[in-house]
Short mmCIF file of C-alpha atoms and ligand atoms in Angstrom, two decimals:
data_model
loop_
_atom_site.label_atom_id
_atom_site.label_comp_id
_atom_site.label_asym_id
_atom_site.label_seq_id
_atom_site.Cartn_x
_atom_site.Cartn_y
_atom_site.Cartn_z
CA MET A 1 10.65 2.61 -12.12
CA LYS A 2 10.24 5.38 -9.57
CA THR A 3 6.72 6.44 -8.60
CA MET A 4 7.92 9.97 -7.91
CA LYS A 5 10.86 12.30 -8.48
CA TRP A 6 11.98 15.53 -6.90
CA LYS A 7 13.22 17.82 -9.66
CA ASN A 8 13.76 21.59 -9.85
CA ASN A 9 11.89 22.09 -6.58
CA LYS A 10 8.85 20.25 -7.87
CA LEU A 11 7.42 16.84 -7.08
CA ILE A 12 6.71 14.82 -10.21
CA LEU A 13 4.37 11.86 -9.72
CA ILE A 14 3.37 9.06 -12.06
CA ASP A 15 -0.35 9.67 -12.54
CA GLN A 16 -1.72 6.32 -11.38
CA THR A 17 -5.27 7.21 -12.38
CA LYS A 18 -4.14 6.99 -16.02
CA LEU A 19 -2.43 3.58 -15.83
CA PRO A 20 -2.27 1.15 -17.56
CA ASP A 21 -3.40 2.99 -20.69
CA GLU A 22 -1.05 5.91 -20.36
CA LEU A 23 2.21 6.53 -18.49
CA SER A 24 1.89 10.22 -17.74
CA TYR A 25 2.99 12.54 -14.96
CA PHE A 26 1.39 14.96 -12.53
CA THR A 27 3.55 17.85 -11.35
CA CYS A 28 3.09 19.30 -7.87
CA GLU A 29 4.32 22.89 -7.69
CA ASN A 30 2.93 23.57 -4.22
CA TYR A 31 1.68 21.61 -1.23
CA LYS A 32 -1.96 22.00 -2.27
CA ASP A 33 -1.17 20.10 -5.48
CA VAL A 34 0.17 17.27 -3.33
CA ILE A 35 -3.08 17.20 -1.34
CA VAL A 36 -5.07 17.01 -4.60
CA ALA A 37 -2.80 14.20 -5.86
CA ILE A 38 -3.32 12.17 -2.67
CA LYS A 39 -7.08 12.77 -2.54
CA THR A 40 -7.65 11.87 -6.18
CA MET A 41 -5.30 8.86 -5.98
CA VAL A 42 -2.82 10.15 -8.55
CA VAL A 43 -0.49 8.81 -5.86
CA ARG A 44 -1.72 6.05 -3.56
CA GLY A 45 -0.43 3.20 -1.42
CA ALA A 46 0.69 3.83 2.16
CA PRO A 47 4.46 4.35 1.70
CA ALA A 48 4.03 6.44 -1.48
CA ILE A 49 1.47 8.66 0.21
CA GLY A 50 3.92 9.14 3.09
CA VAL A 51 6.87 10.18 0.94
CA ALA A 52 4.68 12.40 -1.29
CA ALA A 53 3.33 14.08 1.86
CA ALA A 54 6.92 14.66 3.04
CA PHE A 55 7.66 16.50 -0.22
CA GLY A 56 4.39 18.39 0.24
CA MET A 57 5.87 19.70 3.49
CA VAL A 58 9.03 20.68 1.59
CA LEU A 59 6.94 22.60 -0.97
CA GLY A 60 5.19 24.40 1.88
CA ASP A 61 8.53 25.22 3.45
CA LEU A 62 9.99 26.57 0.19
CA ALA A 63 6.94 28.82 -0.22
CA GLY A 64 7.48 30.19 3.29
CA GLU A 65 4.18 28.79 4.60
CA ASN A 66 3.50 28.07 8.26
CA LEU A 67 4.56 24.43 8.45
CA ASP A 68 2.29 23.53 11.38
CA GLN A 69 -0.66 24.62 9.29
CA VAL A 70 0.60 22.85 6.16
CA ALA A 71 1.03 19.68 8.23
CA GLU A 72 -2.54 19.87 9.52
CA GLU A 73 -3.89 20.36 5.99
CA ILE A 74 -1.87 17.54 4.46
CA LYS A 75 -3.01 15.20 7.23
CA THR A 76 -6.63 15.66 6.12
CA SER A 77 -5.95 14.29 2.63
CA ARG A 78 -6.54 10.59 3.48
CA PRO A 79 -7.26 9.18 6.92
CA THR A 80 -6.22 5.52 7.01
CA ALA A 81 -2.58 5.04 5.99
CA VAL A 82 -0.43 5.71 9.04
CA ASN A 83 2.59 6.57 6.87
CA LEU A 84 1.02 9.90 5.95
CA PHE A 85 0.97 11.08 9.57
CA TRP A 86 4.33 9.53 10.35
CA ALA A 87 5.98 11.27 7.36
CA VAL A 88 4.46 14.70 7.97
CA ASP A 89 5.49 14.64 11.65
CA ARG A 90 8.97 13.46 10.78
CA VAL A 91 9.51 16.40 8.42
CA LEU A 92 7.92 18.80 10.89
CA GLU A 93 10.38 17.74 13.58
CA SER A 94 13.41 17.90 11.28
CA GLU A 95 15.80 20.81 10.89
CA ASN A 96 16.02 20.53 7.12
CA PRO A 97 12.74 19.44 5.47
CA LEU A 98 14.25 18.78 2.04
CA GLU A 99 17.09 16.70 3.43
CA GLU A 100 14.62 14.74 5.55
CA ALA A 101 12.25 14.07 2.64
CA LEU A 102 15.13 12.96 0.41
CA THR A 103 16.34 10.64 3.18
CA MET A 104 12.86 9.15 3.49
CA TYR A 105 12.79 8.66 -0.27
CA GLU A 106 16.02 6.66 -0.22
CA GLU A 107 15.06 4.79 2.96
CA ASP A 108 11.82 3.64 1.37
CA ILE A 109 13.70 1.89 -1.43
CA GLU A 110 16.21 0.29 0.97
CA THR A 111 13.40 -0.84 3.26
CA ASN A 112 11.47 -2.48 0.45
CA LEU A 113 14.56 -4.31 -0.78
CA ALA A 114 15.02 -5.67 2.75
CA ILE A 115 11.33 -6.67 2.99
CA GLY A 116 11.68 -8.39 -0.37
CA LYS A 117 14.75 -10.31 0.74
CA ASN A 118 13.18 -11.41 4.02
CA GLY A 119 9.90 -12.28 2.35
CA ALA A 120 11.45 -14.32 -0.44
CA GLU A 121 12.39 -16.89 2.24
CA ILE A 122 8.77 -17.92 2.68
CA ILE A 123 8.19 -18.36 -1.06
CA SER A 124 8.89 -21.84 -2.40
CA ASP A 125 9.62 -23.02 -5.90
CA GLY A 126 6.31 -23.75 -7.62
CA ASP A 127 4.20 -21.43 -5.42
CA THR A 128 1.14 -19.63 -6.70
CA ILE A 129 0.82 -16.38 -4.78
CA LEU A 130 -2.35 -14.37 -4.55
CA THR A 131 -2.08 -10.64 -3.94
CA HIS A 132 -4.69 -7.94 -3.50
CA CYS A 133 -4.77 -4.28 -4.48
CA ASN A 134 -1.34 -2.86 -5.35
CA ALA A 135 1.41 -3.05 -2.77
CA GLY A 136 4.01 -2.70 -5.49
CA ALA A 137 6.56 -0.18 -6.70
CA LEU A 138 3.69 2.17 -7.49
CA ALA A 139 2.53 2.09 -3.88
CA CYS A 140 6.02 3.05 -2.69
CA VAL A 141 8.95 4.98 -4.13
CA ASP A 142 10.09 1.80 -5.83
CA TYR A 143 10.14 -2.03 -5.63
CA GLY A 144 7.09 -2.48 -3.41
CA THR A 145 6.28 -4.44 -0.26
CA ALA A 146 4.05 -7.42 -1.20
CA LEU A 147 5.10 -7.21 -4.85
CA GLY A 148 8.66 -6.64 -3.60
CA VAL A 149 8.51 -10.09 -1.97
CA ILE A 150 7.27 -11.54 -5.26
CA ARG A 151 9.98 -9.66 -7.23
CA SER A 152 12.71 -10.95 -4.92
CA ALA A 153 11.50 -14.55 -5.17
CA TYR A 154 11.34 -14.24 -8.96
CA ASN A 155 14.82 -12.69 -9.11
CA GLU A 156 16.07 -15.62 -7.02
CA LYS A 157 14.86 -17.75 -9.95
CA LYS A 158 11.99 -19.35 -8.06
CA ASP A 159 9.33 -20.69 -10.37
CA ILE A 160 6.26 -18.74 -9.24
CA ASP A 161 2.86 -17.71 -10.52
CA VAL A 162 1.03 -14.63 -9.36
CA ILE A 163 -2.71 -14.09 -9.11
CA CYS A 164 -3.94 -10.52 -8.82
CA ASP A 165 -7.39 -9.71 -7.52
CA GLU A 166 -9.07 -7.07 -9.61
CA THR A 167 -9.69 -4.95 -6.44
CA ARG A 168 -12.99 -3.26 -7.03
CA PRO A 169 -14.00 -0.49 -7.05
CA LEU A 170 -10.86 1.25 -8.33
CA GLY A 171 -9.11 -1.77 -9.81
CA GLN A 172 -5.63 -1.27 -8.36
CA GLY A 173 -4.94 -5.00 -8.79
CA ALA A 174 -6.11 -5.12 -12.39
CA ARG A 175 -4.71 -1.79 -13.50
CA LEU A 176 -1.51 -1.49 -11.47
CA SER A 177 -0.32 -4.85 -10.08
CA VAL A 178 -0.87 -6.75 -13.33
CA TRP A 179 0.90 -3.94 -15.19
CA GLU A 180 3.87 -4.07 -12.80
CA MET A 181 4.19 -7.85 -13.10
CA GLN A 182 4.00 -7.67 -16.89
CA GLN A 183 6.78 -5.05 -16.99
CA GLU A 184 9.10 -7.71 -15.53
CA ASN A 185 7.64 -10.75 -17.26
CA ILE A 186 6.53 -12.28 -13.97
CA PRO A 187 3.75 -14.80 -14.78
CA VAL A 188 0.47 -13.23 -13.71
CA LYS A 189 -3.25 -13.93 -13.97
CA LEU A 190 -6.09 -11.56 -13.17
CA ILE A 191 -9.19 -12.78 -11.32
CA PRO A 192 -12.39 -11.07 -10.23
CA ASP A 193 -12.28 -10.41 -6.47
CA VAL A 194 -15.11 -12.86 -5.92
CA ALA A 195 -13.09 -15.77 -7.39
CA ALA A 196 -10.41 -15.81 -4.66
CA GLY A 197 -12.33 -18.19 -2.36
CA TYR A 198 -13.03 -20.62 -5.18
CA LEU A 199 -9.36 -20.81 -6.17
CA MET A 200 -8.29 -21.42 -2.59
CA GLN A 201 -10.91 -24.14 -2.20
CA LYS A 202 -9.53 -25.78 -5.37
CA GLU A 203 -6.01 -25.65 -3.84
CA GLU A 204 -4.81 -23.35 -6.61
CA VAL A 205 -3.30 -20.80 -4.20
CA ASP A 206 -0.31 -21.59 -1.96
CA LYS A 207 0.19 -18.24 -0.26
CA VAL A 208 -1.43 -14.86 0.04
CA VAL A 209 0.90 -11.85 0.30
CA ILE A 210 -0.65 -8.41 0.70
CA GLY A 211 0.41 -4.99 2.01
CA ALA A 212 -0.98 -2.92 4.88
CA ASP A 213 -2.00 0.65 5.50
CA ARG A 214 -1.66 0.19 9.22
CA VAL A 215 -0.31 -2.57 11.42
CA ALA A 216 -1.76 -2.25 14.91
CA LYS A 217 -1.36 -4.33 18.06
CA ASP A 218 -4.25 -6.66 17.18
CA GLY A 219 -4.08 -6.93 13.39
CA ILE A 220 -3.80 -4.96 10.20
CA VAL A 221 -5.83 -2.59 8.07
CA ASN A 222 -5.60 -2.95 4.29
CA LYS A 223 -7.63 -2.48 1.11
CA ILE A 224 -11.25 -3.53 1.24
CA GLY A 225 -11.51 -7.18 0.27
CA SER A 226 -8.54 -8.19 2.45
CA LEU A 227 -10.78 -9.56 5.21
CA MET A 228 -12.70 -11.90 2.90
CA ILE A 229 -9.42 -13.20 1.49
CA ALA A 230 -8.03 -13.73 5.01
CA LEU A 231 -11.17 -15.62 6.07
CA ALA A 232 -11.09 -17.84 3.01
CA ALA A 233 -7.36 -18.44 3.51
CA LYS A 234 -7.96 -19.55 7.11
CA ARG A 235 -10.77 -21.86 6.02
CA PHE A 236 -8.68 -23.52 3.31
CA ASN A 237 -5.31 -23.53 5.16
CA VAL A 238 -3.61 -21.07 2.82
CA LEU A 239 -0.76 -19.12 4.47
CA PHE A 240 -1.65 -15.43 4.75
CA TYR A 241 1.28 -12.99 4.92
CA VAL A 242 1.35 -9.21 5.20
CA ALA A 243 4.40 -7.28 3.96
CA ALA A 244 4.84 -3.85 5.54
CA PRO A 245 7.62 -1.49 6.64
CA LEU A 246 7.90 -0.48 10.30
CA SER A 247 6.72 3.01 9.26
CA THR A 248 3.28 1.43 8.80
CA PHE A 249 3.21 0.19 12.41
CA ASP A 250 1.01 1.89 14.95
CA HIS A 251 1.60 -0.44 17.82
CA ASP A 252 -0.25 1.52 20.48
CA ILE A 253 -3.70 1.45 18.94
CA SER A 254 -6.24 -1.21 18.10
CA ILE A 255 -7.23 -1.91 14.50
CA TYR A 256 -10.80 -1.16 15.59
CA ASP A 257 -9.81 2.42 16.49
CA THR A 258 -8.44 3.14 13.00
CA GLU A 259 -10.42 5.59 10.90
CA ILE A 260 -11.66 3.75 7.83
CA GLU A 261 -11.93 6.00 4.80
CA GLU A 262 -15.32 6.07 3.05
CA ARG A 263 -14.96 7.19 -0.54
CA GLY A 264 -17.41 8.67 -3.04
CA SER A 265 -20.42 6.72 -4.33
CA GLU A 266 -19.51 7.23 -8.01
CA GLU A 267 -16.59 4.80 -7.57
CA VAL A 268 -19.20 2.08 -6.97
CA THR A 269 -22.09 3.18 -9.17
CA ARG A 270 -19.94 3.60 -12.27
CA TYR A 271 -17.60 1.18 -14.01
CA GLY A 272 -15.44 2.08 -16.98
CA GLY A 273 -17.34 5.34 -17.32
CA SER A 274 -20.82 3.76 -17.37
CA ARG A 275 -23.44 3.59 -14.65
CA ILE A 276 -23.99 -0.01 -13.49
CA CYS A 277 -26.99 0.43 -11.21
CA PRO A 278 -30.23 2.42 -11.17
CA GLU A 279 -29.98 6.17 -10.68
CA ARG A 280 -30.22 7.36 -7.05
CA THR A 281 -28.85 4.03 -5.73
CA GLU A 282 -27.58 4.49 -2.18
CA VAL A 283 -24.01 3.32 -1.68
CA ARG A 284 -21.52 2.37 1.02
CA ASN A 285 -17.91 2.54 -0.09
CA PRO A 286 -15.51 1.74 2.76
CA ALA A 287 -12.01 1.71 1.29
CA PHE A 288 -10.26 -0.48 3.88
CA ASP A 289 -10.75 -3.72 5.76
CA ILE A 290 -9.80 -4.67 9.30
CA VAL A 291 -8.02 -8.05 9.54
CA PRO A 292 -7.58 -9.45 13.07
CA LYS A 293 -4.23 -11.00 13.85
CA ASP A 294 -5.54 -14.55 14.32
CA LEU A 295 -6.04 -14.67 10.53
CA ILE A 296 -2.44 -13.64 9.81
CA THR A 297 0.43 -16.12 9.45
CA GLY A 298 3.21 -13.53 9.61
CA ILE A 299 4.14 -9.92 8.97
CA ILE A 300 7.16 -9.46 6.74
CA THR A 301 9.17 -6.36 7.68
CA GLU A 302 12.61 -4.98 6.90
CA LYS A 303 13.75 -6.38 10.26
CA GLY A 304 12.43 -9.90 9.82
CA ILE A 305 9.16 -11.81 9.85
CA ILE A 306 6.95 -11.33 12.88
CA ASP A 307 4.52 -13.83 14.30
CA PRO A 308 1.52 -11.62 15.16
CA GLU A 309 1.20 -13.48 18.47
CA LYS A 310 4.70 -12.28 19.41
CA PHE A 311 4.27 -8.60 18.59
CA ASP A 312 5.22 -7.34 22.03
CA GLU A 313 8.39 -9.40 22.10
CA PHE A 314 9.38 -8.07 18.66
CA PHE A 315 8.92 -4.45 19.70
CA GLU A 316 10.89 -4.95 22.90
CA LYS A 317 13.75 -6.38 20.84
CA LEU A 318 13.67 -3.39 18.48
CA LYS A 319 14.19 -1.04 21.40
CA GLU A 320 17.39 -2.86 22.51
O1 MRU B 1 -6.49 2.97 -1.61
P1 MRU B 1 -5.07 2.62 -1.91
O2 MRU B 1 -4.83 2.22 -3.32
O3 MRU B 1 -4.12 3.69 -1.42
O4 MRU B 1 -4.82 1.33 -1.01
C1 MRU B 1 -3.54 0.75 -1.02
C2 MRU B 1 -3.46 -0.49 -0.21
O5 MRU B 1 -4.39 -0.93 0.41
C3 MRU B 1 -2.09 -1.12 -0.13
O6 MRU B 1 -2.21 -2.51 0.03
C4 MRU B 1 -1.33 -0.55 1.08
O7 MRU B 1 -1.34 0.84 1.05
C5 MRU B 1 0.06 -1.03 1.15
S1 MRU B 1 1.06 -0.37 -0.12
C6 MRU B 1 2.63 -0.92 0.07
#
């Protein structure tokens, strides 16, 4: 399953706001459509946002727009996932935007397969793995990062069970991750976000594997709820892994300097179309959590698994 396709000079996206009830598509004919798709979460997940943004640049280029301006506009669509900025700059610096975007598309799949292969090594037969939000095929071009690790372990015939957090307020775990697991008959159970601590306390979770929107020098940023899971995992000695491509790394900054997106109040005040609190309720809706590196067991990348305490060493090696 591919989250997006480039066809006849248009970007066709799976409309993730309609899943799991309906598998339908959203066509971007110009770069402004791509901005709408990213803002409204038709396409979401750090790597998918990055590649979609790259094709947004291509659409701008084909329409003869000023690419510096298009880049600035696309960069305002969502603030937290570093891939968006990385992808737009990469296309901006390239000689052939379409070729570059198509290369990024292919690279994303290759990268996720490598993350999956590396990550499968830490999954043992009999493991129950808890994941949060959707770091699956839908969050990338295909295969996924955290769910890619789970897919690889399952394809290696390991006997595993998956637990997906619902991921309030938008339900990416319930709507998207459960759907992805079911497509491949990977055993999966859905839990309310608030049940994760209880299950870890009862020793019903062996490992947590989640994705990241940004990996910085002192930790990671990922979907809201990730911090509480990491804290509970530390308390109950559950291994806590993050799966992310190097395109999500922003080694020079601190997690505390990352802009955390605040989304609209209606995502919190309404559920399944109905209001769940009194009218005029004031809301906070931060979309991402900051997880310091002392809560992380390892970061699974396409180049291997990194001990967060040895970040600097890892980056030095990459430069060699
Ligand atoms: O708000 P979303 O759905 O874009 O948030 C997505 C996540 O937090 C994912 O875990 C992250 O982007 C990694 S996706 C491989």
